[in-house]
Amino acid sequence: MKIHNYSAGPCILPQEVFKQAADAIMNFNGLDLSLIEISHRSKDFVEVMENARSLVKETMNLGDEYEVLFLQGGGSLEFLMVPYNLMREGGKAAYLDTGTWANKAIKEAALLGDAVIVGSSKDSNYNYIPKGYEIPSDVDYFHCTSNNTIFGTQLKDFPEFNGLKVCDMSSDIFSRRIDFSQFDLIYAGAQKNLGPAGATLVVVKKDILGKNDQNIPTILNYQTHISKDSMFNTPPVFSVYVSMLTLEWLKKNGGIEWIEGINNAKAELLYGEIDRNPLFKGTAAIEDRSYMNACFLLTDDKLQDTFNTMWNEAGISGIKGHRSVGGYRASMYNALPLESVQALVDVMKELETKHA
Ligand SMILES: Cc1ncc(COP(=O)(O)O)c(C=O)c1O
């Protein structure tokens, strides 16, 4: 039976990418060597890195003023690298507090300077996106999280700001059309819409770097990685390779515009059922609902065991909610097919019929 994989990350990737990745593990580029046993400095791998970097720029429609890096340390290390590279000593940065990950970013920035929280939805367990906040003009940068993986909220619009804009796009990168050029720095762990865990994508405007007079440890300095074409140290070769394959898959099928249509259809199907079916209710404010992670609850807890058995039997995996929200979370990343959402919606309807 086919498993409908709703894992929040690491998560589903395109089936054809899995097949290509498996082939490359056994015999990469006809070398009779595995992708993971050759030097990262070999011509064959350098081509992978360059192709992956250039596909990122092409997909995001960004010019040469941006550099693309595949680093390690996850989104979590970027929480620290961003202030190290952009905050003046004892400086100040503005953060939008939209949940657990934003909070972790704030904590790291506060180690180096003043992390000003310009808006927060902590007061209602992060079930909405703060609006109408002001960003002080004297901050070194503004930081936001485009999609809140745990709480199922998403920024539909980004604030206007004349200073530097930084965005953690870990859980919705390449899922919808965005004017990426409004940002000076974007980062995202690979393990949602891009590839296996291990690589972190960083897209940064070159001319914003080297201006904050910080004594930046070598490996935390974006300029170190740029000067070495993202090969300062051994890169996470498998994750970079699979990310390249996923970017090729996206491009071949029509890019972000194509996947956005599918993502909209999936989210509308699931939220439509959550709103229609009296046995379910969504947790996030409707206008801020994430099209990647849909969080919902049963209206009657007594139905939990029955519902859990039903979705398990239907081959659905990974919809248990995060402990900070409870209930269920259906993560509908790029590679999740519409049929998988239909399978979940069918189970929700069946539960209603059973309990009518
Ligand atoms: C929005 C967001 N930012 C950051 C992270 C942290 O990423 P990592 O585990 O790669 O450090 C996550 C992880 O799920 C996330 O969803």
Short mmCIF file of C-alpha atoms and ligand atoms in Angstrom, two decimals:
data_model
loop_
_atom_site.label_atom_id
_atom_site.label_comp_id
_atom_site.label_asym_id
_atom_site.label_seq_id
_atom_site.Cartn_x
_atom_site.Cartn_y
_atom_site.Cartn_z
CA MET A 1 0.00 0.00 0.00
CA LYS A 2 1.17 3.53 -0.79
CA ILE A 3 2.05 5.62 2.27
CA HIS A 4 0.71 9.16 2.26
CA ASN A 5 3.65 10.89 3.90
CA TYR A 6 2.68 14.03 5.83
CA SER A 7 5.93 14.24 7.80
CA ALA A 8 6.82 17.78 8.89
CA GLY A 9 10.47 17.38 7.92
CA PRO A 10 12.51 15.56 6.86
CA CYS A 11 9.69 14.80 4.50
CA ILE A 12 8.47 13.52 1.19
CA LEU A 13 10.51 14.31 -1.93
CA PRO A 14 9.58 13.50 -5.54
CA GLN A 15 9.66 9.75 -6.20
CA GLU A 16 11.77 10.22 -9.33
CA VAL A 17 14.31 12.13 -7.26
CA PHE A 18 14.57 9.19 -4.83
CA LYS A 19 15.20 6.89 -7.78
CA GLN A 20 17.89 9.13 -9.29
CA ALA A 21 19.50 9.59 -5.86
CA ALA A 22 19.54 5.83 -5.29
CA ASP A 23 21.19 5.30 -8.67
CA ALA A 24 23.85 7.91 -7.88
CA ILE A 25 24.64 6.16 -4.61
CA MET A 26 25.43 3.00 -6.56
CA ASN A 27 27.08 4.49 -9.64
CA PHE A 28 27.42 8.22 -10.06
CA ASN A 29 27.74 9.67 -13.58
CA GLY A 30 28.85 6.28 -14.93
CA LEU A 31 32.06 6.50 -12.86
CA ASP A 32 31.50 3.11 -11.21
CA LEU A 33 31.87 5.02 -7.98
CA SER A 34 29.25 6.20 -5.54
CA LEU A 35 28.39 9.89 -5.30
CA ILE A 36 29.29 9.67 -1.61
CA GLU A 37 32.74 8.17 -2.09
CA ILE A 38 34.25 10.70 -4.51
CA SER A 39 36.07 13.90 -3.64
CA HIS A 40 33.99 17.01 -3.32
CA ARG A 41 36.78 18.67 -5.31
CA SER A 42 36.35 16.26 -8.23
CA LYS A 43 35.09 17.70 -11.51
CA ASP A 44 31.90 15.63 -11.23
CA PHE A 45 30.94 17.01 -7.84
CA VAL A 46 32.02 20.58 -8.53
CA GLU A 47 29.57 20.49 -11.44
CA VAL A 48 26.80 19.37 -9.07
CA MET A 49 27.51 22.22 -6.67
CA GLU A 50 27.63 24.80 -9.45
CA ASN A 51 24.47 23.48 -11.06
CA ALA A 52 22.60 23.47 -7.73
CA ARG A 53 23.71 27.04 -6.98
CA SER A 54 22.72 28.32 -10.37
CA LEU A 55 19.34 26.52 -10.32
CA VAL A 56 18.52 28.26 -7.04
CA LYS A 57 19.10 31.69 -8.58
CA GLU A 58 17.18 30.78 -11.71
CA THR A 59 14.22 29.42 -9.72
CA MET A 60 14.14 32.53 -7.56
CA ASN A 61 14.67 34.83 -10.50
CA LEU A 62 17.63 36.52 -8.83
CA GLY A 63 20.60 38.23 -10.44
CA ASP A 64 24.33 38.14 -9.89
CA GLU A 65 24.17 40.52 -6.94
CA TYR A 66 23.14 37.42 -4.95
CA GLU A 67 25.35 34.51 -3.89
CA VAL A 68 24.02 31.04 -3.19
CA LEU A 69 25.60 28.85 -0.53
CA PHE A 70 24.93 25.33 0.67
CA LEU A 71 26.14 25.25 4.25
CA GLN A 72 25.73 22.94 7.25
CA GLY A 73 24.29 23.51 10.70
CA GLY A 74 20.65 23.83 9.64
CA GLY A 75 18.38 26.82 10.01
CA SER A 76 19.53 26.79 13.63
CA LEU A 77 23.07 27.86 12.79
CA GLU A 78 21.72 30.62 10.55
CA PHE A 79 19.96 32.03 13.63
CA LEU A 80 23.50 32.85 14.80
CA MET A 81 25.25 33.51 11.48
CA VAL A 82 22.76 36.20 10.52
CA PRO A 83 23.47 38.48 13.51
CA TYR A 84 27.21 37.73 13.33
CA ASN A 85 27.30 38.92 9.74
CA LEU A 86 24.75 41.72 9.79
CA MET A 87 24.59 43.18 13.29
CA ARG A 88 26.98 45.95 14.27
CA GLU A 89 28.79 45.34 17.55
CA GLY A 90 26.24 46.00 20.27
CA GLY A 91 23.79 46.75 17.47
CA LYS A 92 20.09 46.27 17.15
CA ALA A 93 17.87 44.10 14.95
CA ALA A 94 14.10 43.82 14.60
CA TYR A 95 12.44 40.41 14.85
CA LEU A 96 8.89 39.29 14.18
CA ASP A 97 8.02 36.73 16.84
CA THR A 98 5.75 34.22 15.12
CA GLY A 99 6.62 31.04 16.97
CA THR A 100 9.19 28.57 18.18
CA TRP A 101 11.70 29.04 15.36
CA ALA A 102 11.45 32.83 15.37
CA ASN A 103 12.07 32.65 19.10
CA LYS A 104 15.20 30.61 18.68
CA ALA A 105 16.46 33.15 16.14
CA ILE A 106 15.75 35.97 18.59
CA LYS A 107 17.68 34.17 21.34
CA GLU A 108 20.82 33.96 19.18
CA ALA A 109 20.61 37.59 18.03
CA ALA A 110 20.29 38.65 21.67
CA LEU A 111 23.74 37.14 22.31
CA LEU A 112 25.28 39.77 20.06
CA GLY A 113 23.10 42.82 20.48
CA ASP A 114 19.60 44.04 21.02
CA ALA A 115 16.94 41.81 19.44
CA VAL A 116 13.85 44.03 19.35
CA ILE A 117 10.57 42.14 19.05
CA VAL A 118 8.45 44.35 16.80
CA GLY A 119 5.39 42.12 16.81
CA SER A 120 4.42 38.88 18.52
CA SER A 121 1.48 36.48 18.57
CA LYS A 122 2.69 34.71 21.68
CA ASP A 123 -0.44 35.95 23.49
CA SER A 124 -2.56 33.42 21.63
CA ASN A 125 -0.13 30.58 21.15
CA TYR A 126 1.08 31.94 17.82
CA ASN A 127 -2.12 31.18 15.95
CA TYR A 128 -1.94 34.37 13.86
CA ILE A 129 0.59 36.64 12.19
CA PRO A 130 1.03 40.03 13.90
CA LYS A 131 0.11 42.97 11.67
CA GLY A 132 0.38 46.72 11.79
CA TYR A 133 3.69 46.73 13.63
CA GLU A 134 6.42 49.27 13.02
CA ILE A 135 10.02 48.47 12.30
CA PRO A 136 12.37 51.06 13.84
CA SER A 137 14.47 52.72 11.15
CA ASP A 138 17.72 52.43 13.14
CA VAL A 139 17.92 48.62 13.25
CA ASP A 140 20.65 46.73 11.38
CA TYR A 141 18.08 44.40 9.80
CA PHE A 142 14.55 43.01 10.05
CA HIS A 143 14.06 39.25 10.42
CA CYS A 144 10.92 37.20 9.83
CA THR A 145 9.91 33.56 9.37
CA SER A 146 7.83 33.09 6.22
CA ASN A 147 6.12 29.92 7.40
CA ASN A 148 5.66 28.74 10.95
CA THR A 149 6.02 24.99 10.68
CA ILE A 150 4.77 24.21 14.18
CA PHE A 151 1.81 26.58 14.45
CA GLY A 152 0.65 26.40 10.82
CA THR A 153 0.73 30.10 10.02
CA GLN A 154 2.30 31.81 7.02
CA LEU A 155 3.13 35.38 6.09
CA LYS A 156 1.08 36.16 2.99
CA ASP A 157 2.72 39.56 2.62
CA PHE A 158 6.02 40.88 3.84
CA PRO A 159 6.39 44.33 5.38
CA GLU A 160 7.90 47.21 3.50
CA PHE A 161 11.19 48.19 5.05
CA ASN A 162 14.01 50.34 3.73
CA GLY A 163 16.74 48.53 5.64
CA LEU A 164 18.00 44.96 5.26
CA LYS A 165 15.35 42.25 5.16
CA VAL A 166 16.14 38.68 6.24
CA CYS A 167 13.81 35.72 6.01
CA ASP A 168 13.86 32.18 7.35
CA MET A 169 12.08 30.27 4.58
CA SER A 170 12.91 26.81 5.90
CA SER A 171 9.43 25.39 5.56
CA ASP A 172 7.95 27.04 2.49
CA ILE A 173 10.81 27.88 0.17
CA PHE A 174 10.00 27.31 -3.52
CA SER A 175 6.34 26.62 -2.68
CA ARG A 176 4.78 29.90 -3.86
CA ARG A 177 5.59 32.93 -5.94
CA ILE A 178 7.35 35.61 -3.89
CA ASP A 179 9.40 38.56 -4.99
CA PHE A 180 12.59 37.11 -3.56
CA SER A 181 14.51 40.24 -4.56
CA GLN A 182 12.86 42.18 -1.72
CA PHE A 183 15.12 40.22 0.66
CA ASP A 184 18.81 40.74 1.33
CA LEU A 185 19.28 37.35 2.90
CA ILE A 186 17.16 34.21 2.76
CA TYR A 187 17.95 30.91 4.43
CA ALA A 188 16.31 27.51 4.58
CA GLY A 189 17.20 24.05 5.81
CA ALA A 190 17.06 21.67 2.83
CA GLN A 191 14.89 19.07 4.54
CA LYS A 192 11.45 20.31 3.52
CA ASN A 193 11.05 21.37 -0.10
CA LEU A 194 14.58 20.78 -1.26
CA GLY A 195 16.35 17.61 -0.23
CA PRO A 196 17.57 15.45 2.62
CA ALA A 197 18.64 17.01 5.91
CA GLY A 198 22.26 18.12 6.01
CA ALA A 199 22.43 21.19 3.79
CA THR A 200 21.23 24.69 4.53
CA LEU A 201 20.54 26.99 1.65
CA VAL A 202 21.65 30.61 2.06
CA VAL A 203 20.96 33.24 -0.57
CA VAL A 204 22.64 36.52 0.23
CA LYS A 205 23.22 39.84 -1.45
CA LYS A 206 26.98 40.20 -1.63
CA ASP A 207 27.18 43.92 -0.97
CA ILE A 208 25.57 43.74 2.47
CA LEU A 209 28.46 41.73 3.90
CA GLY A 210 31.66 42.89 5.60
CA LYS A 211 30.15 46.10 6.90
CA ASN A 212 29.41 45.46 10.56
CA ASP A 213 32.91 45.47 12.13
CA GLN A 214 32.28 42.20 13.95
CA ASN A 215 35.10 39.79 14.61
CA ILE A 216 33.37 36.90 12.87
CA PRO A 217 34.73 33.37 13.41
CA THR A 218 35.98 32.12 10.01
CA ILE A 219 33.40 29.40 9.47
CA LEU A 220 30.52 31.67 10.51
CA ASN A 221 31.49 34.35 8.02
CA TYR A 222 29.42 34.21 4.83
CA GLN A 223 32.32 35.82 2.97
CA THR A 224 34.50 32.79 3.78
CA HIS A 225 32.03 30.53 2.04
CA ILE A 226 31.45 32.88 -0.89
CA SER A 227 35.20 33.18 -1.52
CA LYS A 228 35.42 29.38 -1.76
CA ASP A 229 32.36 28.88 -3.98
CA SER A 230 30.52 27.17 -1.11
CA MET A 231 33.39 24.68 -0.67
CA PHE A 232 35.30 26.17 2.25
CA ASN A 233 35.04 22.82 3.97
CA THR A 234 33.59 19.50 2.85
CA PRO A 235 30.01 20.23 1.84
CA PRO A 236 27.12 17.86 2.59
CA VAL A 237 27.52 16.21 -0.81
CA PHE A 238 24.46 13.96 -0.77
CA SER A 239 22.10 16.66 0.39
CA VAL A 240 23.45 19.12 -2.20
CA TYR A 241 23.11 16.53 -4.96
CA VAL A 242 19.53 15.64 -4.08
CA SER A 243 18.67 19.34 -3.75
CA MET A 244 19.98 19.78 -7.29
CA LEU A 245 17.76 16.92 -8.49
CA THR A 246 14.71 18.44 -6.79
CA LEU A 247 15.43 21.82 -8.39
CA GLU A 248 15.72 20.11 -11.79
CA TRP A 249 12.39 18.36 -11.15
CA LEU A 250 10.79 21.68 -10.27
CA LYS A 251 12.20 23.42 -13.33
CA LYS A 252 11.22 20.63 -15.73
CA ASN A 253 7.62 20.74 -14.53
CA GLY A 254 7.15 24.50 -14.72
CA GLY A 255 8.90 25.97 -11.67
CA ILE A 256 7.35 27.74 -8.72
CA GLU A 257 4.29 28.84 -10.69
CA TRP A 258 3.43 25.20 -11.41
CA ILE A 259 3.96 23.97 -7.86
CA GLU A 260 2.07 26.92 -6.41
CA GLY A 261 -1.03 25.83 -8.33
CA ILE A 262 -0.77 22.31 -6.89
CA ASN A 263 -0.04 23.60 -3.39
CA ASN A 264 -3.09 25.87 -3.55
CA ALA A 265 -5.29 22.98 -4.67
CA LYS A 266 -4.04 20.76 -1.83
CA ALA A 267 -4.48 23.42 0.86
CA GLU A 268 -7.91 24.44 -0.40
CA LEU A 269 -9.05 20.82 -0.43
CA LEU A 270 -7.92 20.16 3.14
CA TYR A 271 -8.97 23.48 4.69
CA GLY A 272 -12.28 23.18 2.85
CA GLU A 273 -12.92 19.91 4.65
CA ILE A 274 -11.69 21.21 8.02
CA ASP A 275 -14.18 24.10 7.73
CA ARG A 276 -17.05 22.01 6.38
CA ASN A 277 -16.81 18.99 8.64
CA PRO A 278 -18.29 19.67 12.11
CA LEU A 279 -15.92 17.12 13.63
CA PHE A 280 -12.85 19.27 12.90
CA LYS A 281 -11.62 22.78 13.50
CA GLY A 282 -8.50 24.59 12.35
CA THR A 283 -6.19 26.19 14.91
CA ALA A 284 -4.74 29.09 12.90
CA ALA A 285 -6.47 32.37 12.00
CA ILE A 286 -8.04 31.78 8.58
CA GLU A 287 -6.26 34.62 6.78
CA ASP A 288 -2.87 33.47 8.08
CA ARG A 289 -3.23 29.75 7.45
CA SER A 290 -0.15 28.00 6.18
CA TYR A 291 -0.45 26.25 2.83
CA MET A 292 2.39 23.96 3.88
CA ASN A 293 1.39 22.88 7.42
CA ALA A 294 -2.30 22.65 8.25
CA CYS A 295 -2.97 22.34 11.99
CA PHE A 296 -6.38 21.11 13.15
CA LEU A 297 -8.20 19.54 16.09
CA LEU A 298 -11.07 17.15 16.57
CA THR A 299 -14.06 18.94 18.05
CA ASP A 300 -14.74 15.87 20.21
CA ASP A 301 -11.68 14.29 21.82
CA LYS A 302 -13.56 11.04 22.32
CA LEU A 303 -13.20 10.42 18.58
CA GLN A 304 -9.41 10.43 18.75
CA ASP A 305 -8.82 6.69 18.89
CA THR A 306 -11.28 6.00 16.07
CA PHE A 307 -9.84 8.73 13.85
CA ASN A 308 -6.26 7.63 14.56
CA THR A 309 -7.06 4.06 13.63
CA MET A 310 -8.84 5.16 10.47
CA TRP A 311 -6.05 7.32 9.08
CA ASN A 312 -3.45 4.73 10.00
CA GLU A 313 -5.41 2.11 8.11
CA ALA A 314 -5.67 4.42 5.10
CA GLY A 315 -1.85 4.50 4.88
CA ILE A 316 -1.54 8.05 6.21
CA SER A 317 1.62 8.78 8.14
CA GLY A 318 2.98 11.72 10.12
CA ILE A 319 -0.10 13.82 10.93
CA LYS A 320 0.28 13.88 14.70
CA GLY A 321 0.39 17.53 15.79
CA HIS A 322 3.40 19.12 17.44
CA ARG A 323 3.17 19.01 21.25
CA SER A 324 2.86 22.81 21.43
CA VAL A 325 -0.41 22.77 19.49
CA GLY A 326 -1.73 19.22 19.92
CA GLY A 327 -4.23 17.66 17.55
CA TYR A 328 -3.07 17.11 14.01
CA ARG A 329 -0.67 18.71 11.56
CA ALA A 330 -0.77 17.79 7.90
CA SER A 331 2.41 18.95 6.19
CA MET A 332 1.78 19.34 2.49
CA TYR A 333 5.21 20.07 1.09
CA ASN A 334 5.87 20.39 -2.63
CA ALA A 335 6.28 16.68 -3.34
CA LEU A 336 3.09 15.57 -1.58
CA PRO A 337 0.60 14.66 -4.30
CA LEU A 338 -2.98 15.92 -4.34
CA GLU A 339 -4.15 12.29 -4.06
CA SER A 340 -2.58 12.08 -0.60
CA VAL A 341 -4.66 15.05 0.54
CA GLN A 342 -7.73 13.43 -1.00
CA ALA A 343 -6.98 10.26 1.00
CA LEU A 344 -6.96 12.28 4.26
CA VAL A 345 -10.11 14.19 3.32
CA ASP A 346 -11.86 10.88 2.54
CA VAL A 347 -11.01 9.60 6.03
CA MET A 348 -12.34 12.82 7.60
CA LYS A 349 -15.60 12.44 5.66
CA GLU A 350 -15.84 8.79 6.62
CA LEU A 351 -15.49 9.69 10.29
CA GLU A 352 -18.36 12.11 9.91
CA THR A 353 -20.55 9.49 8.23
CA LYS A 354 -19.77 6.97 10.99
CA HIS A 355 -20.72 9.42 13.70
CA ALA A 356 -23.68 11.12 12.07
C1 LIG B 1 10.88 27.58 10.02
C2 LIG B 1 12.02 26.79 10.57
N1 LIG B 1 13.17 27.42 10.86
C3 LIG B 1 14.22 26.75 11.36
C4 LIG B 1 14.16 25.39 11.62
C5 LIG B 1 15.35 24.72 12.22
O1 LIG B 1 16.00 23.99 11.25
P1 LIG B 1 17.16 22.97 11.55
O2 LIG B 1 16.56 21.82 12.28
O3 LIG B 1 17.61 22.62 10.17
O4 LIG B 1 18.19 23.66 12.33
C6 LIG B 1 12.99 24.69 11.31
C7 LIG B 1 12.90 23.24 11.54
O5 LIG B 1 11.91 22.60 11.32
C8 LIG B 1 11.90 25.41 10.78
O6 LIG B 1 10.75 24.79 10.49
#
